[in-house]
CSV table of C-alpha atoms in Angstrom, one decimal:
chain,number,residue,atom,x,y,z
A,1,UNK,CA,-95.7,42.6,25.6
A,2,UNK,CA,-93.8,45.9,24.8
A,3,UNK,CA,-93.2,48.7,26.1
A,4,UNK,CA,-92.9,52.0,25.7
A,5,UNK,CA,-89.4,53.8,27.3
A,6,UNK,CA,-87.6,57.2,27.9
A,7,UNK,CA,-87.9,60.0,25.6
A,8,UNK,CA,-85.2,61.5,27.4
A,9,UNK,CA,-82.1,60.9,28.7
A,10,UNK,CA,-82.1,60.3,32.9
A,11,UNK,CA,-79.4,61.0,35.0
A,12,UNK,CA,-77.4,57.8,36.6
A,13,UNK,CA,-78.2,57.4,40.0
A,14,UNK,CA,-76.2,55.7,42.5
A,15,UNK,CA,-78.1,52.3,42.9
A,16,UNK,CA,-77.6,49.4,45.2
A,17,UNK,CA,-75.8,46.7,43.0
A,18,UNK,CA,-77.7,43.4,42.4
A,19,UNK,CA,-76.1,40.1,42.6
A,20,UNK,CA,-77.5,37.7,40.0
A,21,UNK,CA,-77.1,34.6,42.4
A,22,UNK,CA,-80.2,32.5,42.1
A,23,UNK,CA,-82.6,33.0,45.3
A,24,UNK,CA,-85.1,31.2,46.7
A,25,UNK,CA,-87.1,32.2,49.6
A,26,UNK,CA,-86.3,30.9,53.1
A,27,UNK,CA,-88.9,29.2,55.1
A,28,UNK,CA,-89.4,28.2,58.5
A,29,UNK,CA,-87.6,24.4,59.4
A,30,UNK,CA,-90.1,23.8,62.2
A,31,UNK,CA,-93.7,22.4,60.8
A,32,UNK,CA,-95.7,22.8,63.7
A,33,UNK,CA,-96.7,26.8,63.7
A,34,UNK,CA,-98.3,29.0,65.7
A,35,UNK,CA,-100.7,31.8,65.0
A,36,UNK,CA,-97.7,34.0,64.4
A,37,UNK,CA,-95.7,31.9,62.2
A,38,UNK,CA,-96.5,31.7,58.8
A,39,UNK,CA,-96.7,28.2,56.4
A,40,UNK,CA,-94.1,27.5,53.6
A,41,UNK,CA,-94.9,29.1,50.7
A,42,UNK,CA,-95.2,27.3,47.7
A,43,UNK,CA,-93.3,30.0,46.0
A,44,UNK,CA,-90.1,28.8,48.3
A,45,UNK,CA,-89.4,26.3,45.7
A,46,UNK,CA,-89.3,28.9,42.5
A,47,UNK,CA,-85.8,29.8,41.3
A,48,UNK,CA,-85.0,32.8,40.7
A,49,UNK,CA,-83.2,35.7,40.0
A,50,UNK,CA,-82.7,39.6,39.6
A,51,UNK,CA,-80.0,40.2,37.1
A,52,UNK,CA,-78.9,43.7,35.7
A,53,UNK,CA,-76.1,44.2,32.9
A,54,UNK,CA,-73.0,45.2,36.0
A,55,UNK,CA,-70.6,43.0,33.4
A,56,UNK,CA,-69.8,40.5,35.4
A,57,UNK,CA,-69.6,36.7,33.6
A,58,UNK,CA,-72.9,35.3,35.9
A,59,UNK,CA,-75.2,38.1,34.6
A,60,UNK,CA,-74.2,38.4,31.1
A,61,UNK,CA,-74.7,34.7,30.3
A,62,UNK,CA,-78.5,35.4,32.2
A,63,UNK,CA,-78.8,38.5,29.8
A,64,UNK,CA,-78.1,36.6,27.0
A,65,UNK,CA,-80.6,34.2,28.2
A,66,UNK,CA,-83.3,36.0,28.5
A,67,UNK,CA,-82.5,38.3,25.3
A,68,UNK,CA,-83.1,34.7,23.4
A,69,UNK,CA,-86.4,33.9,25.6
A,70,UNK,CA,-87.9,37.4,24.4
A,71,UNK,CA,-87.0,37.1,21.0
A,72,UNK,CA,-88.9,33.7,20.4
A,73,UNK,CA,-91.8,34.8,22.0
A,74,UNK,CA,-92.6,38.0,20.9
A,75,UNK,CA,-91.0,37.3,17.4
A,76,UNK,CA,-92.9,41.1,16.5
A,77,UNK,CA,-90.0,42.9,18.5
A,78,UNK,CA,-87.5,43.6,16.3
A,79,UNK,CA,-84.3,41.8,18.0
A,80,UNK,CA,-82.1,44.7,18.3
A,81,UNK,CA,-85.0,46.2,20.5
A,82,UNK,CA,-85.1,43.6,22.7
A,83,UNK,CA,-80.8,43.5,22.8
A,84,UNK,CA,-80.6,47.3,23.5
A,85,UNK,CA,-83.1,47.4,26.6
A,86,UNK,CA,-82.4,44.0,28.1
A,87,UNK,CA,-78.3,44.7,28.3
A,88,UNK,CA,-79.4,48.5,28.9
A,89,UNK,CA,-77.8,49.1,32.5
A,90,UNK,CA,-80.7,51.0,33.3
A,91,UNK,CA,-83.3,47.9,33.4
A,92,UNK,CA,-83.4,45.5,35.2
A,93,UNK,CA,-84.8,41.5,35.1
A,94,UNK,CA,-86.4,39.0,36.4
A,95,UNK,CA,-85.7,35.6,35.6
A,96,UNK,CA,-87.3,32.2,36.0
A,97,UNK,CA,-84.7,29.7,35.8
A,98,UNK,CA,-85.0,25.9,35.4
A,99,UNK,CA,-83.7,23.5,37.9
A,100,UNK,CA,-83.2,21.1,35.5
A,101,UNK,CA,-78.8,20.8,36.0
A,102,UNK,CA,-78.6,20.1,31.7
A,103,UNK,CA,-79.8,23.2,31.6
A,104,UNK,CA,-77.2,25.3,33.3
A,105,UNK,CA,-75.6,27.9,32.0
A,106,UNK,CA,-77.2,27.5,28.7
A,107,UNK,CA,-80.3,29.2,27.1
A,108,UNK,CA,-82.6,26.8,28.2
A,109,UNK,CA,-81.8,27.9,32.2
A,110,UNK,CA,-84.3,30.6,31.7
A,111,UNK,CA,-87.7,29.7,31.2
A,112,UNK,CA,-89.3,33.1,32.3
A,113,UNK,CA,-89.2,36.5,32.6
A,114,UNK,CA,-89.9,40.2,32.9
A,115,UNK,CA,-87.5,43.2,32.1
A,116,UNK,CA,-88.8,46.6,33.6
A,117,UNK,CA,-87.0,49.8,33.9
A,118,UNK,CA,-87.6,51.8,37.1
A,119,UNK,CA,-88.2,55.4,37.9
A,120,UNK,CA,-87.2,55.1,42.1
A,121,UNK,CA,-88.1,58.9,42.5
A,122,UNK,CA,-91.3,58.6,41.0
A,123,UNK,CA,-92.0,55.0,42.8
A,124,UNK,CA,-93.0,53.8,39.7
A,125,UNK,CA,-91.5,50.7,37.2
A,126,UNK,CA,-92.3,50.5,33.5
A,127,UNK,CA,-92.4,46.8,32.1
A,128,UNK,CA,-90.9,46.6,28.8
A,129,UNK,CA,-90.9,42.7,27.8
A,130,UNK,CA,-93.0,39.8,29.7
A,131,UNK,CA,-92.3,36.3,28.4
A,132,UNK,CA,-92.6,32.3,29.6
A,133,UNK,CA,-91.0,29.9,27.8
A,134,UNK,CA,-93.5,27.7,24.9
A,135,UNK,CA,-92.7,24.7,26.9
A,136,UNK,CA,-93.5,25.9,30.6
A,137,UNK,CA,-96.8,27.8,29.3
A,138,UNK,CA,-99.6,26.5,31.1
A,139,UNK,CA,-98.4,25.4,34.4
A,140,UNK,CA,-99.1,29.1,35.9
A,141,UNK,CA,-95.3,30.4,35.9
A,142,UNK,CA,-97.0,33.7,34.3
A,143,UNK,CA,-98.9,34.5,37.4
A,144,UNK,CA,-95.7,33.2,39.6
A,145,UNK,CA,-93.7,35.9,37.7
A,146,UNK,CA,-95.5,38.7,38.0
A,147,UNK,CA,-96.3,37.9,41.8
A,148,UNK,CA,-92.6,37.5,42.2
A,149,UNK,CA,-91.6,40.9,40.9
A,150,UNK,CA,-94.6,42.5,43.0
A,151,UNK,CA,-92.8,41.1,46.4
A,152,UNK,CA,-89.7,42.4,44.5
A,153,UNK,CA,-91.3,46.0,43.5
A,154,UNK,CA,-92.5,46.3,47.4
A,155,UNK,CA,-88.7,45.8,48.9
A,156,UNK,CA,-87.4,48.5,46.2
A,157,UNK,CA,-90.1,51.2,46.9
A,158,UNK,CA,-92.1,50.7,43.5
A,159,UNK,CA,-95.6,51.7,43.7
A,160,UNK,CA,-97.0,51.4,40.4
A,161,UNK,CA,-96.0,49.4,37.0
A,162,UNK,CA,-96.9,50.4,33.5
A,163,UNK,CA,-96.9,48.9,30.7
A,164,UNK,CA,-97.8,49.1,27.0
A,165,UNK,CA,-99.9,45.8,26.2
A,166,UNK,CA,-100.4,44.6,22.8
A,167,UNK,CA,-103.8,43.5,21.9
A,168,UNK,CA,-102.6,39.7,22.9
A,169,UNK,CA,-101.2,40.2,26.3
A,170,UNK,CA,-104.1,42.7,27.2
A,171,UNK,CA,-105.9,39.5,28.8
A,172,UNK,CA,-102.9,38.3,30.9
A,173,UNK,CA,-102.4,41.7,32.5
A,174,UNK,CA,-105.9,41.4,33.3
A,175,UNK,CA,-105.6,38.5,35.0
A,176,UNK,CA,-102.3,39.7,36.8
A,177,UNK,CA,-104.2,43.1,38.5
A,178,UNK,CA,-103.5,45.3,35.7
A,179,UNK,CA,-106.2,47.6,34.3
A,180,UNK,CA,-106.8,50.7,31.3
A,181,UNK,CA,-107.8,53.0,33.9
A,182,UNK,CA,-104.8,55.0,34.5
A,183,UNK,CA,-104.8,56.4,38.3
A,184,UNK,CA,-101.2,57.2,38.5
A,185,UNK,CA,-100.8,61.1,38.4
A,186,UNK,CA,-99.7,62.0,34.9
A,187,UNK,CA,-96.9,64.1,36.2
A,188,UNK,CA,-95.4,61.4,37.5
A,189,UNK,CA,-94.7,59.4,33.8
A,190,UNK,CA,-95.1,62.0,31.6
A,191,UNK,CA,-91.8,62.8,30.0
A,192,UNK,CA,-90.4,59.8,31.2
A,193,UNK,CA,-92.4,57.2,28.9
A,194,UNK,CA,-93.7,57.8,25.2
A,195,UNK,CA,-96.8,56.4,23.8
A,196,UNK,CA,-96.6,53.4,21.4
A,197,UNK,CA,-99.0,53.6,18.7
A,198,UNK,CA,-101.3,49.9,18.6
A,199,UNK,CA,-100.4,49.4,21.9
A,200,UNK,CA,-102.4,50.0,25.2
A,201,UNK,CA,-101.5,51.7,28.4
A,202,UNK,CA,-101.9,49.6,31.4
A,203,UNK,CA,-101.4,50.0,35.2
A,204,UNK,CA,-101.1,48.0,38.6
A,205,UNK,CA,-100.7,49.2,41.5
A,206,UNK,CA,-98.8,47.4,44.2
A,207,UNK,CA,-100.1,47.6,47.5
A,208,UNK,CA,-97.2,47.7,50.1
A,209,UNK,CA,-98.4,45.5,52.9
A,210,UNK,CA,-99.5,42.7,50.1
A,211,UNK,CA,-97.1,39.6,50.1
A,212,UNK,CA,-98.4,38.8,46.6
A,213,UNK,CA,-97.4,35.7,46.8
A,214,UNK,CA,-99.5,34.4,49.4
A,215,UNK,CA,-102.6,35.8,47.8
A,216,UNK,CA,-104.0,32.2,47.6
A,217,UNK,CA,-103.9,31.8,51.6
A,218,UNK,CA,-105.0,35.6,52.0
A,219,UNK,CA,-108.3,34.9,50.2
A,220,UNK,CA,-108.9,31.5,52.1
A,221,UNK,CA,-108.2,33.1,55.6
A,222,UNK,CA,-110.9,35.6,54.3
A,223,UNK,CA,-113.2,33.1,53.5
A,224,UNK,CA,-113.0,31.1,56.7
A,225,UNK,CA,-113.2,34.5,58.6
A,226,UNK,CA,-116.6,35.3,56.5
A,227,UNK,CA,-117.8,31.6,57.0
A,228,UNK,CA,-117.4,32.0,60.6
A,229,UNK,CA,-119.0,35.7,60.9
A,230,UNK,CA,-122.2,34.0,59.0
A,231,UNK,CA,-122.3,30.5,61.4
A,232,UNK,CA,-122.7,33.0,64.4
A,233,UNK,CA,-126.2,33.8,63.3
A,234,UNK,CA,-127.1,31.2,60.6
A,235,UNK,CA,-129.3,28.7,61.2
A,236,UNK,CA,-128.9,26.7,57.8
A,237,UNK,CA,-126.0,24.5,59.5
A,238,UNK,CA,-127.6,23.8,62.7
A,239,UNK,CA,-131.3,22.4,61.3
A,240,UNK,CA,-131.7,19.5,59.1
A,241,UNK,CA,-134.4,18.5,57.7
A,242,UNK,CA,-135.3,14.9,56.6
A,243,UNK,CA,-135.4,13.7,52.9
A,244,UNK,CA,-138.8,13.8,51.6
A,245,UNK,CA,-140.8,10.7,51.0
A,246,UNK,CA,-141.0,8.3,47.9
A,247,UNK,CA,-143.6,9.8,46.0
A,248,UNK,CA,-144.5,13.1,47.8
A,249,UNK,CA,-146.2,15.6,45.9
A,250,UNK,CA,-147.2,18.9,47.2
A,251,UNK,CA,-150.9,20.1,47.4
A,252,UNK,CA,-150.9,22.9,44.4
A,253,UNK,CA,-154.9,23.3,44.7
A,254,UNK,CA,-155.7,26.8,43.7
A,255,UNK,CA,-151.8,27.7,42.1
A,256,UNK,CA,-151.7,28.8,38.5
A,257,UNK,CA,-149.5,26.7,35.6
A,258,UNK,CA,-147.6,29.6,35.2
A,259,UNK,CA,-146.7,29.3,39.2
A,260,UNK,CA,-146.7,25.4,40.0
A,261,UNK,CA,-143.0,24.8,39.9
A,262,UNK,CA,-142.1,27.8,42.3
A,263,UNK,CA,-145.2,26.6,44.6
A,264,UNK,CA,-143.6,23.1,44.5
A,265,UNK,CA,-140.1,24.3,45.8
A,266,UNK,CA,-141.6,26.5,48.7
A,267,UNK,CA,-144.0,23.5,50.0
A,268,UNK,CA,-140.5,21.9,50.3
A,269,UNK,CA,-140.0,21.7,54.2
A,270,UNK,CA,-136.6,24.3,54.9
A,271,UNK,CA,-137.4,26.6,52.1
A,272,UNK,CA,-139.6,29.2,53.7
A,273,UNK,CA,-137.9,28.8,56.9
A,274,UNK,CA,-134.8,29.9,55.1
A,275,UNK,CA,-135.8,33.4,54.0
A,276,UNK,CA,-137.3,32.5,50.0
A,277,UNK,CA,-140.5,33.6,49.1
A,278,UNK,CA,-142.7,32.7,46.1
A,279,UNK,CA,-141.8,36.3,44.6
A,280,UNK,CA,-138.1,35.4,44.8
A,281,UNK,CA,-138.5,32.0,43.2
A,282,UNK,CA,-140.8,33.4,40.8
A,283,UNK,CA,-137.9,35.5,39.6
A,284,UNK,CA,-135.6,32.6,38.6
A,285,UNK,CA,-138.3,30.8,37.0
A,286,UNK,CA,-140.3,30.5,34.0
A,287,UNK,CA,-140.9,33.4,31.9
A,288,UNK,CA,-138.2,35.7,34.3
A,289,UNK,CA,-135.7,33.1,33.8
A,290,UNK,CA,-136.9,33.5,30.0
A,291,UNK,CA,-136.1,37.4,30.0
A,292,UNK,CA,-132.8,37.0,31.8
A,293,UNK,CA,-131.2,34.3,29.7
A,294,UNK,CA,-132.3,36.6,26.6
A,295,UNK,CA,-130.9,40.2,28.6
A,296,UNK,CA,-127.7,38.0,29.2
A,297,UNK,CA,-127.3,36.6,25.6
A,298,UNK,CA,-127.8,40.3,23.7
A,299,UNK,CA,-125.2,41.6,27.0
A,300,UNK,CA,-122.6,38.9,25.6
A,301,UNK,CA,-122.9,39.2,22.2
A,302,UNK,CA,-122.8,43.6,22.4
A,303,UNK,CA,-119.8,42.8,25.0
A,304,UNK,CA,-118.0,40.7,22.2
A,305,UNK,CA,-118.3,43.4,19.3
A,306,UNK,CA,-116.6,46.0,21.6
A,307,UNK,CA,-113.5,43.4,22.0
A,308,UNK,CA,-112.9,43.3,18.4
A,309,UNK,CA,-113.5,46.7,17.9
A,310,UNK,CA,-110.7,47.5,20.9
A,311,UNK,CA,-108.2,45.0,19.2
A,312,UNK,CA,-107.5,46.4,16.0
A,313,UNK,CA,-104.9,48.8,15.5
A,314,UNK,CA,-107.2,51.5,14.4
A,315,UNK,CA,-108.8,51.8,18.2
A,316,UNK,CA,-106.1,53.3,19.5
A,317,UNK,CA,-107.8,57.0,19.8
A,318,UNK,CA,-111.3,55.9,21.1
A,319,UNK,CA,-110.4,53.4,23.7
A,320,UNK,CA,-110.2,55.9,26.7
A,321,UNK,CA,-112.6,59.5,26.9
A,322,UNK,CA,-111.2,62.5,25.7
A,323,UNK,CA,-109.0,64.0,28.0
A,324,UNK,CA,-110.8,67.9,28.3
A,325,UNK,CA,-108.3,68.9,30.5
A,326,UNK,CA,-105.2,69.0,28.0
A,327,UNK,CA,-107.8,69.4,24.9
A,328,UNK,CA,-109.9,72.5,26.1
A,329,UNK,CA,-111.8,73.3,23.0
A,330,UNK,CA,-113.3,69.6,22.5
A,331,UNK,CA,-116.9,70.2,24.2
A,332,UNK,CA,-117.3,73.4,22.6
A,333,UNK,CA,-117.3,71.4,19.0
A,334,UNK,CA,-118.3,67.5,20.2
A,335,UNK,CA,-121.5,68.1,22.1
A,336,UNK,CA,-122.2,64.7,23.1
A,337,UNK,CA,-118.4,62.9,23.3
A,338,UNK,CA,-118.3,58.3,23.5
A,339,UNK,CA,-115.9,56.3,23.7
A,340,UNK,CA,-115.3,52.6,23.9
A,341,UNK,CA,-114.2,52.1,27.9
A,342,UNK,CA,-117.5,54.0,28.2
A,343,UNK,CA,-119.4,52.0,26.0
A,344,UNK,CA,-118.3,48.8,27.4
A,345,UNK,CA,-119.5,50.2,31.1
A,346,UNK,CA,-122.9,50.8,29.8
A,347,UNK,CA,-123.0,47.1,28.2
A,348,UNK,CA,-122.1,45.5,31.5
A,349,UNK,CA,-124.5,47.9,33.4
A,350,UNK,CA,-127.3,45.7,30.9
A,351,UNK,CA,-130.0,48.3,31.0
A,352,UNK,CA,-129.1,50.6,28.4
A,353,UNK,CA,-128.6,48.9,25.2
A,354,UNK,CA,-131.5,46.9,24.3
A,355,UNK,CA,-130.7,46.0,20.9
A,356,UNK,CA,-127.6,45.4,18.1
A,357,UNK,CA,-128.9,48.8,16.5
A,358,UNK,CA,-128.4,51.0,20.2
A,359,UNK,CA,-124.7,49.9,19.6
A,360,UNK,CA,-124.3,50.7,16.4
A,361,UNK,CA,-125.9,54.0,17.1
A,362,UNK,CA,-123.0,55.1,20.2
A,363,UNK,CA,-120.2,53.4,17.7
A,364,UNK,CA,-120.8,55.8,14.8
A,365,UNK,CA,-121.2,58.6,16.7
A,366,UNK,CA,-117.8,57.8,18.0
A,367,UNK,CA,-116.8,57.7,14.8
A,368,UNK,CA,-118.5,60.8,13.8
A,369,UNK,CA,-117.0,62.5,16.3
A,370,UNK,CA,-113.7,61.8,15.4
A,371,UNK,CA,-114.0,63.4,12.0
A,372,UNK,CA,-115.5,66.6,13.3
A,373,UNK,CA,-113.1,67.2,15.7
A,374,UNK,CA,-109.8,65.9,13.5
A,375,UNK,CA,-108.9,67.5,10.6
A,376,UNK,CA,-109.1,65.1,7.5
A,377,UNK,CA,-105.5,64.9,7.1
A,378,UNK,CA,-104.6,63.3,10.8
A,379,UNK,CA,-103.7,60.3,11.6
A,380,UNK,CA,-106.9,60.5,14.1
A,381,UNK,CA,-109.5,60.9,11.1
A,382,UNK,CA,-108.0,58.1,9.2
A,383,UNK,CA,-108.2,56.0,12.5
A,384,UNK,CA,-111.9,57.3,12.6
A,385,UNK,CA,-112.7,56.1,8.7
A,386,UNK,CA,-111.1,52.8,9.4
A,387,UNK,CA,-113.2,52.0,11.8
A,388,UNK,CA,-116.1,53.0,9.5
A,389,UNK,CA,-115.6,50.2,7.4
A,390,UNK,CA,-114.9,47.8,10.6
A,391,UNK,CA,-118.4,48.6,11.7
A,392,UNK,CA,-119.7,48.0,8.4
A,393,UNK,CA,-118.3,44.2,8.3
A,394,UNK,CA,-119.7,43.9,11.9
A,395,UNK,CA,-123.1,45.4,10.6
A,396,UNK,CA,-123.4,44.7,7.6
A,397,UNK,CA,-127.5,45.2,7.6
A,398,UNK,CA,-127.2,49.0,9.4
C-alpha cells in the first residue's frame, strides 16, 4: 500500500537513536506461572527489527533490503519512490527478517515489512509501504507485522496510524483494525500529509494499554470469563436429558402442515424448558426462513455492487459524505446529498433497499449530484460522468 507524505518541510527533532540489532521478545524461563505471570508469547520467536537510515553498515544493508522487498511487491510504486522514503532519515522500518542463516545479510533476510513516518507531537504515524514477502504470504506474518509495530507504536507514544490504501490492500487493513471513518482531529494531519488521488484514507487507532500481540489470549480470557458469568445461572449444563426412543414420533393432532416441523422440535423433551417457543421456531422455519434467505441474498448481491463501485479509481469523491463544514454552500444547492459509506450503511441495515432498482435510484443521484454542484470542467464532474457509464455496465436494464 502507499502512502501519502509531507507537503512541507518538518523541522529535525532530536530523536532517540535506534539500533538495528535484531530483537526478540524476552519471556519468562520458569513454566509454571501464577496468576500474575504471563505465558510465552508466540510472538517471542519473531525476529525482528527497527531500522532507520543513521549510516551505519548494519542498517543500510536492512534498508537496502527492504527497498528490494517493496519494489517487488508493489511493482506500481515507481522505485525511486520507494528509494527516497525508505533511506529518508525521517522514517522509520520495521522488518521481518528470516532465520534461515543462508539468508544473512542478503536480500532474502527480510521477508516483511512496514515503513511509516511519525509525527511524535501529533502522536500520530503515517504508513507509507506495507509488504510480506510472495513466499512467506499465507502463514499470517501480515497480521504479525502490524501487531508488532502496534506494541512498537505504544512504547513511542503513537496514537493513531494513517494510511493511504490502494483498492487491493483496503481488505488487509480491514482485517488489521483499520477503518475509512477518520476520527483523528483533522488539525492534527492536515498539512502534514497530502491526499493521493485513487487511493483511500484509512485510520487505526492504537489503544495504549493493548499488548497487541496477545490479542488471541485477550479474547479467550474473555470468553472463559463470559462462559463462567452464564454457568452461574444456566441450567443447560447441569440437566440432561436422555436420547429419544427408536421410532418416537410426537402427537401433532390438531397442528397445521404449515406448523408440524416447529411442533415436532418443541415436543422434543429440553426444548421448552430451555426458553423456545413455537413463535421463535416458527421464525427460522418454513416460509420465514423462506423470506430471510431471499432479504439476505438481494443484501449480498446490493452489498457487492457498492465494492466495485468503491474500487475504481473514479470513486474517489463519493466514498465519504460531503464535508459541510469546509464546503459551506453545498446544502444550499444539493438538497438531498448520498454518498457510498452511507449507502453501504443502509444496505447492511437490510430494511431500506428492497430491490436492484432502490440502488440504482441513491447511485444516480450521487452521481447527479456531483454534476450540479461541480462545474463541468472539474476533475470532480468527470469522476461523476465516469461513474455514469460504470452504472450503466452494472445496470444495464435501468
Amino acid at each position: 500500500s502507499g502512502g501519502g507524505h509531507s507537503g512541507k518541510k518538518s523541522k529535525k527533532r532530536n530523536t532517540p537513536s535506534r539500533s538495528s540489532s535484531p530483537t526478540r521478545s524476552r519471556s519468562p524461563t520458569n513454566t509454571t506461572f501464577t496468576k500474575k505471570q504471563k505465558p510465552p508469547n508466540p510472538y517471542d520467536d519473531i525476529k525482528y527489527t527497527i531500522v532507520t537510515n543513521d549510516g551505519k553498515h548494519p542498517s543500510l544493508i536492512l534498508l537496502v533490503g527492504l527497498k528490494s522487498l517493496f519494489a517487488k511487491q508493489l511493482p506500481k510504486m515507481p522505485k525511486e519512490y520507494i528509494a527516497r522514503l525508505v533511506f529518508d532519515r525521517r522514517h522509520t522500518s520495521l522488518a521481518l527478517l528470516s532465520t534461515d542463516p543462508q539468508h544473512k545479510g542478503g536480500d532474502e533476510e527480510v521477508i516483511g515489512g512496514i515503513c511509516y513516518r511519525a509525527y511524535p507531537e501529533m502522536r500520530f504515524a503515517e504508513i507509507a509501504f506495507c509488504a510480506v514477502s510472495a513466499s512467506q504470504q499465507v502463514k499470517g506474518y501480515g497480521t504479525k507485522l502490524m501487531n508488532l509495530l502496534k506494541r512498537h507504536a505504544v512504547a513511542i507514544g503513537v496514537e493513531y496510524f494513517i494510511t493511504y490504501a490502494d483498492n487491493y490492500a483496503i481488505g488487509y487493513f480491514k482485517k488489521q483494525g483499520f477503518t475509512k471513518s477518520i476520527s483523528m482531529p483533522k488539525g492534527r494531519f492536515q498539512g502534514l500529509i497530502k491526499d493521493y488521488d485513487g487511493g483511500t484514507m484509512m485510520e487505526c487507532y492504537v489503544h495504549p494499554s493493548i499488548d497487541f500481540t496477545r490479542v488471541p489470549e485477550m479474547i479467550k480470557a474473555q470468553r472463559n470469563f463470559i462462559m463462567e458469568r452464564i454457568r452461574l445461572v444456566a441450567k443447560s449444563h447441569k440437566v440432561v436429558y436422555p436420547p429419544l426412543p427408536k421410532g418416537w414420533k410426537p402427537n401433532l393432532d390438531g397442528v397445521s402442515r404449515a406448523n408440524e416441523a416447529a411442533a415436532r422440535a418443541m415436543a422434543i423433551p429440553g426444548v421448552a424448558e430451555a426458553g423456545w417457543t413455537m413463535a421463535d421456531l416458527l421464525s427460522s422455519t418454513g416460509g420465514a426462513k423462506d423470506a430471510d434467505r431471499q432479504k439476505n441474498y438481494i443484501k449480498s448481491e446490493l452489498l457487492s455492487i457498492v465494492r466495485r463501485t468503491e474500487e475504481q479509481q473514479f470513486a474517489w469523491p463519493f466514498r465519504e459524505p460531503v464535508d459541510t463544514t469546509e464546503v459551506l454552500d453545498y446544502l444550499e444547492i444539493v438538497k438531498d446529498p448520498i454518498d457510498l459509506s452511507t449507502i453501504e450503511k443502509r444496505i447492511r441495515r437490510g430494511d431500506w433497499y428492497k430491490s436492484k432498482q432502490m440502488l440504482y435510484a441513491d447511485l444516480m443521484r450521487m452521481v447527479n449530484n456531483c454534476k450540479l454542484y461541480n462545474d463541468s470542467s472539474s476533475p470532480y464532474y468527470e469522476c461523476a460522468v465516469q461513474l455514469e457509464k460504470f452504472l450503466g455496465t452494472i445496470f444495464p436494464d435501468m
